[in-house]
Amino acid sequence: MSLQADVMTEMKAAMKAKDQVALEALRAIKSEILLAKTNAGASEELSEEEEIKLLQKLVKQRKDSATVFSEQGRTDLAEPELAQAAIIEKFLPEQLSEEEIAKVVEDIIANTGADSMKDMGKVMGMASKELAGKADGKTISTIVKAKLA
């Protein structure tokens, strides 16, 4: 089943349960899917890779907003954002642990022969491709910096 069909099924369940937070998150996903489909040059259906990027973008937006709200002492606004992020994350593939990411990064460093921060771009490019959808860029970046430093 496509992402859009999954979202619609979850939306119906959220409507029946009168779960406003879930409904808001699911509507955001649906909206982004429709926007992506109507963009100039977009194909009829989104590829799985495009769907994952779209979901990651939505999760990142929610988490960034929650961080800003928390810094300003507005936990009343931060909590729904985090709840929405958790709902959106359900549609993402299983995320790798930091140990698993570190292992993949070590293999890439060994294969490329990277030995300094100058090689970070090369390592990040390969790691981002290999770990697409399985880990967020911030985590990958942190691990690559630690390994090359």
mmCIF file with all atom_site columns, C-alpha atoms in Angstrom:
data_model
loop_
_atom_site.group_PDB
_atom_site.id
_atom_site.type_symbol
_atom_site.label_atom_id
_atom_site.label_alt_id
_atom_site.label_comp_id
_atom_site.label_asym_id
_atom_site.label_entity_id
_atom_site.label_seq_id
_atom_site.pdbx_PDB_ins_code
_atom_site.Cartn_x
_atom_site.Cartn_y
_atom_site.Cartn_z
_atom_site.occupancy
_atom_site.B_iso_or_equiv
_atom_site.pdbx_formal_charge
_atom_site.auth_seq_id
_atom_site.auth_comp_id
_atom_site.auth_asym_id
_atom_site.auth_atom_id
_atom_site.pdbx_PDB_model_num
ATOM 1   C CA . MET A 1 1   ? 0.000   0.000  0.000   1.00 0.00 ? 1   MET A CA 1
ATOM 2   C CA . SER A 1 2   ? 1.249   3.485  -0.803  1.00 0.00 ? 2   SER A CA 1
ATOM 3   C CA . LEU A 1 3   ? 2.042   6.089  1.810   1.00 0.00 ? 3   LEU A CA 1
ATOM 4   C CA . GLN A 1 4   ? -1.013  8.104  0.827   1.00 0.00 ? 4   GLN A CA 1
ATOM 5   C CA . ALA A 1 5   ? -3.318  5.102  1.308   1.00 0.00 ? 5   ALA A CA 1
ATOM 6   C CA . ASP A 1 6   ? -1.728  4.349  4.696   1.00 0.00 ? 6   ASP A CA 1
ATOM 7   C CA . VAL A 1 7   ? -2.179  7.979  5.776   1.00 0.00 ? 7   VAL A CA 1
ATOM 8   C CA . MET A 1 8   ? -5.825  7.987  4.697   1.00 0.00 ? 8   MET A CA 1
ATOM 9   C CA . THR A 1 9   ? -6.490  4.791  6.682   1.00 0.00 ? 9   THR A CA 1
ATOM 10  C CA . GLU A 1 10  ? -4.826  6.280  9.765   1.00 0.00 ? 10  GLU A CA 1
ATOM 11  C CA . MET A 1 11  ? -6.764  9.545  9.273   1.00 0.00 ? 11  MET A CA 1
ATOM 12  C CA . LYS A 1 12  ? -10.067 7.680  9.336   1.00 0.00 ? 12  LYS A CA 1
ATOM 13  C CA . ALA A 1 13  ? -9.047  5.928  12.547  1.00 0.00 ? 13  ALA A CA 1
ATOM 14  C CA . ALA A 1 14  ? -7.918  9.229  14.111  1.00 0.00 ? 14  ALA A CA 1
ATOM 15  C CA . MET A 1 15  ? -11.195 10.890 13.147  1.00 0.00 ? 15  MET A CA 1
ATOM 16  C CA . LYS A 1 16  ? -13.191 8.071  14.744  1.00 0.00 ? 16  LYS A CA 1
ATOM 17  C CA . ALA A 1 17  ? -11.032 8.284  17.874  1.00 0.00 ? 17  ALA A CA 1
ATOM 18  C CA . LYS A 1 18  ? -11.309 12.112 17.846  1.00 0.00 ? 18  LYS A CA 1
ATOM 19  C CA . ASP A 1 19  ? -7.498  12.305 18.182  1.00 0.00 ? 19  ASP A CA 1
ATOM 20  C CA . GLN A 1 20  ? -6.789  15.907 17.136  1.00 0.00 ? 20  GLN A CA 1
ATOM 21  C CA . VAL A 1 21  ? -2.979  15.704 17.422  1.00 0.00 ? 21  VAL A CA 1
ATOM 22  C CA . ALA A 1 22  ? -2.797  12.621 15.213  1.00 0.00 ? 22  ALA A CA 1
ATOM 23  C CA . LEU A 1 23  ? -5.269  14.116 12.777  1.00 0.00 ? 23  LEU A CA 1
ATOM 24  C CA . GLU A 1 24  ? -3.213  17.301 12.472  1.00 0.00 ? 24  GLU A CA 1
ATOM 25  C CA . ALA A 1 25  ? -0.017  15.312 11.800  1.00 0.00 ? 25  ALA A CA 1
ATOM 26  C CA . LEU A 1 26  ? -1.697  13.069 9.251   1.00 0.00 ? 26  LEU A CA 1
ATOM 27  C CA . ARG A 1 27  ? -3.240  16.038 7.462   1.00 0.00 ? 27  ARG A CA 1
ATOM 28  C CA . ALA A 1 28  ? 0.221   17.605 7.254   1.00 0.00 ? 28  ALA A CA 1
ATOM 29  C CA . ILE A 1 29  ? 1.564   14.426 5.615   1.00 0.00 ? 29  ILE A CA 1
ATOM 30  C CA . LYS A 1 30  ? -1.350  14.334 3.165   1.00 0.00 ? 30  LYS A CA 1
ATOM 31  C CA . SER A 1 31  ? -0.829  18.000 2.324   1.00 0.00 ? 31  SER A CA 1
ATOM 32  C CA . GLU A 1 32  ? 2.893   17.506 1.651   1.00 0.00 ? 32  GLU A CA 1
ATOM 33  C CA . ILE A 1 33  ? 2.180   14.486 -0.554  1.00 0.00 ? 33  ILE A CA 1
ATOM 34  C CA . LEU A 1 34  ? -0.309  16.487 -2.617  1.00 0.00 ? 34  LEU A CA 1
ATOM 35  C CA . LEU A 1 35  ? 2.117   19.410 -2.885  1.00 0.00 ? 35  LEU A CA 1
ATOM 36  C CA . ALA A 1 36  ? 4.911   17.094 -4.019  1.00 0.00 ? 36  ALA A CA 1
ATOM 37  C CA . LYS A 1 37  ? 2.649   15.487 -6.621  1.00 0.00 ? 37  LYS A CA 1
ATOM 38  C CA . THR A 1 38  ? 1.532   18.826 -8.048  1.00 0.00 ? 38  THR A CA 1
ATOM 39  C CA . ASN A 1 39  ? 5.029   20.309 -8.294  1.00 0.00 ? 39  ASN A CA 1
ATOM 40  C CA . ALA A 1 40  ? 6.133   20.985 -11.840 1.00 0.00 ? 40  ALA A CA 1
ATOM 41  C CA . GLY A 1 41  ? 7.828   17.977 -13.355 1.00 0.00 ? 41  GLY A CA 1
ATOM 42  C CA . ALA A 1 42  ? 6.589   15.592 -10.660 1.00 0.00 ? 42  ALA A CA 1
ATOM 43  C CA . SER A 1 43  ? 5.496   12.121 -11.691 1.00 0.00 ? 43  SER A CA 1
ATOM 44  C CA . GLU A 1 44  ? 2.026   10.773 -10.909 1.00 0.00 ? 44  GLU A CA 1
ATOM 45  C CA . GLU A 1 45  ? 3.244   8.752  -7.897  1.00 0.00 ? 45  GLU A CA 1
ATOM 46  C CA . LEU A 1 46  ? 6.066   9.564  -5.495  1.00 0.00 ? 46  LEU A CA 1
ATOM 47  C CA . SER A 1 47  ? 8.923   7.099  -5.250  1.00 0.00 ? 47  SER A CA 1
ATOM 48  C CA . GLU A 1 48  ? 9.579   5.488  -1.889  1.00 0.00 ? 48  GLU A CA 1
ATOM 49  C CA . GLU A 1 49  ? 12.766  7.566  -1.580  1.00 0.00 ? 49  GLU A CA 1
ATOM 50  C CA . GLU A 1 50  ? 10.808  10.803 -2.143  1.00 0.00 ? 50  GLU A CA 1
ATOM 51  C CA . GLU A 1 51  ? 8.214   9.722  0.426   1.00 0.00 ? 51  GLU A CA 1
ATOM 52  C CA . ILE A 1 52  ? 10.933  9.076  3.015   1.00 0.00 ? 52  ILE A CA 1
ATOM 53  C CA . LYS A 1 53  ? 12.564  12.471 2.369   1.00 0.00 ? 53  LYS A CA 1
ATOM 54  C CA . LEU A 1 54  ? 9.175   14.147 2.702   1.00 0.00 ? 54  LEU A CA 1
ATOM 55  C CA . LEU A 1 55  ? 8.462   12.404 6.025   1.00 0.00 ? 55  LEU A CA 1
ATOM 56  C CA . GLN A 1 56  ? 11.942  13.179 7.365   1.00 0.00 ? 56  GLN A CA 1
ATOM 57  C CA . LYS A 1 57  ? 11.428  16.846 6.492   1.00 0.00 ? 57  LYS A CA 1
ATOM 58  C CA . LEU A 1 58  ? 8.131   16.915 8.391   1.00 0.00 ? 58  LEU A CA 1
ATOM 59  C CA . VAL A 1 59  ? 9.659   15.216 11.453  1.00 0.00 ? 59  VAL A CA 1
ATOM 60  C CA . LYS A 1 60  ? 12.603  17.633 11.425  1.00 0.00 ? 60  LYS A CA 1
ATOM 61  C CA . GLN A 1 61  ? 10.237  20.627 11.235  1.00 0.00 ? 61  GLN A CA 1
ATOM 62  C CA . ARG A 1 62  ? 8.255   19.335 14.217  1.00 0.00 ? 62  ARG A CA 1
ATOM 63  C CA . LYS A 1 63  ? 11.357  18.629 16.302  1.00 0.00 ? 63  LYS A CA 1
ATOM 64  C CA . ASP A 1 64  ? 12.912  22.009 15.476  1.00 0.00 ? 64  ASP A CA 1
ATOM 65  C CA . SER A 1 65  ? 9.692   23.769 16.435  1.00 0.00 ? 65  SER A CA 1
ATOM 66  C CA . ALA A 1 66  ? 9.501   21.810 19.694  1.00 0.00 ? 66  ALA A CA 1
ATOM 67  C CA . THR A 1 67  ? 13.105  22.788 20.511  1.00 0.00 ? 67  THR A CA 1
ATOM 68  C CA . VAL A 1 68  ? 12.365  26.467 19.923  1.00 0.00 ? 68  VAL A CA 1
ATOM 69  C CA . PHE A 1 69  ? 9.192   26.283 22.022  1.00 0.00 ? 69  PHE A CA 1
ATOM 70  C CA . SER A 1 70  ? 11.024  24.478 24.848  1.00 0.00 ? 70  SER A CA 1
ATOM 71  C CA . GLU A 1 71  ? 13.820  27.079 24.858  1.00 0.00 ? 71  GLU A CA 1
ATOM 72  C CA . GLN A 1 72  ? 11.178  29.775 25.257  1.00 0.00 ? 72  GLN A CA 1
ATOM 73  C CA . GLY A 1 73  ? 9.491   27.899 28.095  1.00 0.00 ? 73  GLY A CA 1
ATOM 74  C CA . ARG A 1 74  ? 6.382   27.052 26.060  1.00 0.00 ? 74  ARG A CA 1
ATOM 75  C CA . THR A 1 75  ? 5.989   23.349 26.850  1.00 0.00 ? 75  THR A CA 1
ATOM 76  C CA . ASP A 1 76  ? 2.273   23.684 26.061  1.00 0.00 ? 76  ASP A CA 1
ATOM 77  C CA . LEU A 1 77  ? 3.274   24.222 22.411  1.00 0.00 ? 77  LEU A CA 1
ATOM 78  C CA . ALA A 1 78  ? 6.286   21.876 22.399  1.00 0.00 ? 78  ALA A CA 1
ATOM 79  C CA . GLU A 1 79  ? 4.397   18.759 23.533  1.00 0.00 ? 79  GLU A CA 1
ATOM 80  C CA . PRO A 1 80  ? 1.934   18.630 20.591  1.00 0.00 ? 80  PRO A CA 1
ATOM 81  C CA . GLU A 1 81  ? 4.817   19.155 18.152  1.00 0.00 ? 81  GLU A CA 1
ATOM 82  C CA . LEU A 1 82  ? 6.718   16.193 19.630  1.00 0.00 ? 82  LEU A CA 1
ATOM 83  C CA . ALA A 1 83  ? 3.541   14.087 19.597  1.00 0.00 ? 83  ALA A CA 1
ATOM 84  C CA . GLN A 1 84  ? 3.041   14.915 15.908  1.00 0.00 ? 84  GLN A CA 1
ATOM 85  C CA . ALA A 1 85  ? 6.686   14.034 15.173  1.00 0.00 ? 85  ALA A CA 1
ATOM 86  C CA . ALA A 1 86  ? 6.174   10.636 16.834  1.00 0.00 ? 86  ALA A CA 1
ATOM 87  C CA . ILE A 1 87  ? 3.067   9.993  14.706  1.00 0.00 ? 87  ILE A CA 1
ATOM 88  C CA . ILE A 1 88  ? 4.871   10.952 11.491  1.00 0.00 ? 88  ILE A CA 1
ATOM 89  C CA . GLU A 1 89  ? 7.862   8.756  12.448  1.00 0.00 ? 89  GLU A CA 1
ATOM 90  C CA . LYS A 1 90  ? 5.558   5.705  12.409  1.00 0.00 ? 90  LYS A CA 1
ATOM 91  C CA . PHE A 1 91  ? 5.553   5.952  8.618   1.00 0.00 ? 91  PHE A CA 1
ATOM 92  C CA . LEU A 1 92  ? 9.370   6.030  8.374   1.00 0.00 ? 92  LEU A CA 1
ATOM 93  C CA . PRO A 1 93  ? 11.442  2.848  8.094   1.00 0.00 ? 93  PRO A CA 1
ATOM 94  C CA . GLU A 1 94  ? 13.091  1.557  11.271  1.00 0.00 ? 94  GLU A CA 1
ATOM 95  C CA . GLN A 1 95  ? 15.863  3.954  12.325  1.00 0.00 ? 95  GLN A CA 1
ATOM 96  C CA . LEU A 1 96  ? 19.330  2.538  12.952  1.00 0.00 ? 96  LEU A CA 1
ATOM 97  C CA . SER A 1 97  ? 21.009  2.869  16.347  1.00 0.00 ? 97  SER A CA 1
ATOM 98  C CA . GLU A 1 98  ? 24.113  5.042  16.737  1.00 0.00 ? 98  GLU A CA 1
ATOM 99  C CA . GLU A 1 99  ? 26.283  1.906  16.977  1.00 0.00 ? 99  GLU A CA 1
ATOM 100 C CA . GLU A 1 100 ? 24.938  0.600  13.659  1.00 0.00 ? 100 GLU A CA 1
ATOM 101 C CA . ILE A 1 101 ? 25.447  4.000  12.010  1.00 0.00 ? 101 ILE A CA 1
ATOM 102 C CA . ALA A 1 102 ? 29.005  4.166  13.401  1.00 0.00 ? 102 ALA A CA 1
ATOM 103 C CA . LYS A 1 103 ? 29.757  0.722  11.925  1.00 0.00 ? 103 LYS A CA 1
ATOM 104 C CA . VAL A 1 104 ? 28.541  1.796  8.458   1.00 0.00 ? 104 VAL A CA 1
ATOM 105 C CA . VAL A 1 105 ? 30.536  5.057  8.715   1.00 0.00 ? 105 VAL A CA 1
ATOM 106 C CA . GLU A 1 106 ? 33.684  3.127  9.730   1.00 0.00 ? 106 GLU A CA 1
ATOM 107 C CA . ASP A 1 107 ? 33.272  0.848  6.686   1.00 0.00 ? 107 ASP A CA 1
ATOM 108 C CA . ILE A 1 108 ? 32.898  3.878  4.389   1.00 0.00 ? 108 ILE A CA 1
ATOM 109 C CA . ILE A 1 109 ? 35.990  5.538  5.909   1.00 0.00 ? 109 ILE A CA 1
ATOM 110 C CA . ALA A 1 110 ? 37.958  2.321  5.411   1.00 0.00 ? 110 ALA A CA 1
ATOM 111 C CA . ASN A 1 111 ? 36.769  1.967  1.783   1.00 0.00 ? 111 ASN A CA 1
ATOM 112 C CA . THR A 1 112 ? 37.521  5.592  0.852   1.00 0.00 ? 112 THR A CA 1
ATOM 113 C CA . GLY A 1 113 ? 40.770  5.858  2.780   1.00 0.00 ? 113 GLY A CA 1
ATOM 114 C CA . ALA A 1 114 ? 39.558  9.048  4.485   1.00 0.00 ? 114 ALA A CA 1
ATOM 115 C CA . ASP A 1 115 ? 41.835  10.143 7.306   1.00 0.00 ? 115 ASP A CA 1
ATOM 116 C CA . SER A 1 116 ? 41.103  13.792 8.053   1.00 0.00 ? 116 SER A CA 1
ATOM 117 C CA . MET A 1 117 ? 38.321  16.376 8.209   1.00 0.00 ? 117 MET A CA 1
ATOM 118 C CA . LYS A 1 118 ? 39.190  17.315 4.603   1.00 0.00 ? 118 LYS A CA 1
ATOM 119 C CA . ASP A 1 119 ? 37.535  14.059 3.540   1.00 0.00 ? 119 ASP A CA 1
ATOM 120 C CA . MET A 1 120 ? 34.331  14.691 5.484   1.00 0.00 ? 120 MET A CA 1
ATOM 121 C CA . GLY A 1 121 ? 32.345  15.744 2.403   1.00 0.00 ? 121 GLY A CA 1
ATOM 122 C CA . LYS A 1 122 ? 33.219  12.554 0.546   1.00 0.00 ? 122 LYS A CA 1
ATOM 123 C CA . VAL A 1 123 ? 32.352  10.370 3.550   1.00 0.00 ? 123 VAL A CA 1
ATOM 124 C CA . MET A 1 124 ? 29.114  12.288 4.282   1.00 0.00 ? 124 MET A CA 1
ATOM 125 C CA . GLY A 1 125 ? 27.967  11.944 0.665   1.00 0.00 ? 125 GLY A CA 1
ATOM 126 C CA . MET A 1 126 ? 28.446  8.200  0.658   1.00 0.00 ? 126 MET A CA 1
ATOM 127 C CA . ALA A 1 127 ? 27.007  7.769  4.164   1.00 0.00 ? 127 ALA A CA 1
ATOM 128 C CA . SER A 1 128 ? 23.945  9.855  3.348   1.00 0.00 ? 128 SER A CA 1
ATOM 129 C CA . LYS A 1 129 ? 23.230  7.742  0.268   1.00 0.00 ? 129 LYS A CA 1
ATOM 130 C CA . GLU A 1 130 ? 23.732  4.470  2.086   1.00 0.00 ? 130 GLU A CA 1
ATOM 131 C CA . LEU A 1 131 ? 21.755  5.451  5.194   1.00 0.00 ? 131 LEU A CA 1
ATOM 132 C CA . ALA A 1 132 ? 18.972  7.384  3.440   1.00 0.00 ? 132 ALA A CA 1
ATOM 133 C CA . GLY A 1 133 ? 15.789  7.018  5.449   1.00 0.00 ? 133 GLY A CA 1
ATOM 134 C CA . LYS A 1 134 ? 17.469  4.914  8.116   1.00 0.00 ? 134 LYS A CA 1
ATOM 135 C CA . ALA A 1 135 ? 19.188  7.752  10.000  1.00 0.00 ? 135 ALA A CA 1
ATOM 136 C CA . ASP A 1 136 ? 18.952  11.524 10.131  1.00 0.00 ? 136 ASP A CA 1
ATOM 137 C CA . GLY A 1 137 ? 21.724  13.684 8.689   1.00 0.00 ? 137 GLY A CA 1
ATOM 138 C CA . LYS A 1 138 ? 22.560  15.325 12.011  1.00 0.00 ? 138 LYS A CA 1
ATOM 139 C CA . THR A 1 139 ? 23.370  11.989 13.650  1.00 0.00 ? 139 THR A CA 1
ATOM 140 C CA . ILE A 1 140 ? 25.414  10.843 10.654  1.00 0.00 ? 140 ILE A CA 1
ATOM 141 C CA . SER A 1 141 ? 27.337  14.144 10.642  1.00 0.00 ? 141 SER A CA 1
ATOM 142 C CA . THR A 1 142 ? 28.132  13.925 14.364  1.00 0.00 ? 142 THR A CA 1
ATOM 143 C CA . ILE A 1 143 ? 29.448  10.370 14.013  1.00 0.00 ? 143 ILE A CA 1
ATOM 144 C CA . VAL A 1 144 ? 31.520  11.185 10.898  1.00 0.00 ? 144 VAL A CA 1
ATOM 145 C CA . LYS A 1 145 ? 33.100  14.183 12.685  1.00 0.00 ? 145 LYS A CA 1
ATOM 146 C CA . ALA A 1 146 ? 33.962  12.040 15.701  1.00 0.00 ? 146 ALA A CA 1
ATOM 147 C CA . LYS A 1 147 ? 35.538  9.313  13.540  1.00 0.00 ? 147 LYS A CA 1
ATOM 148 C CA . LEU A 1 148 ? 37.601  11.715 11.409  1.00 0.00 ? 148 LEU A CA 1
ATOM 149 C CA . ALA A 1 149 ? 38.738  14.005 14.237  1.00 0.00 ? 149 ALA A CA 1
#
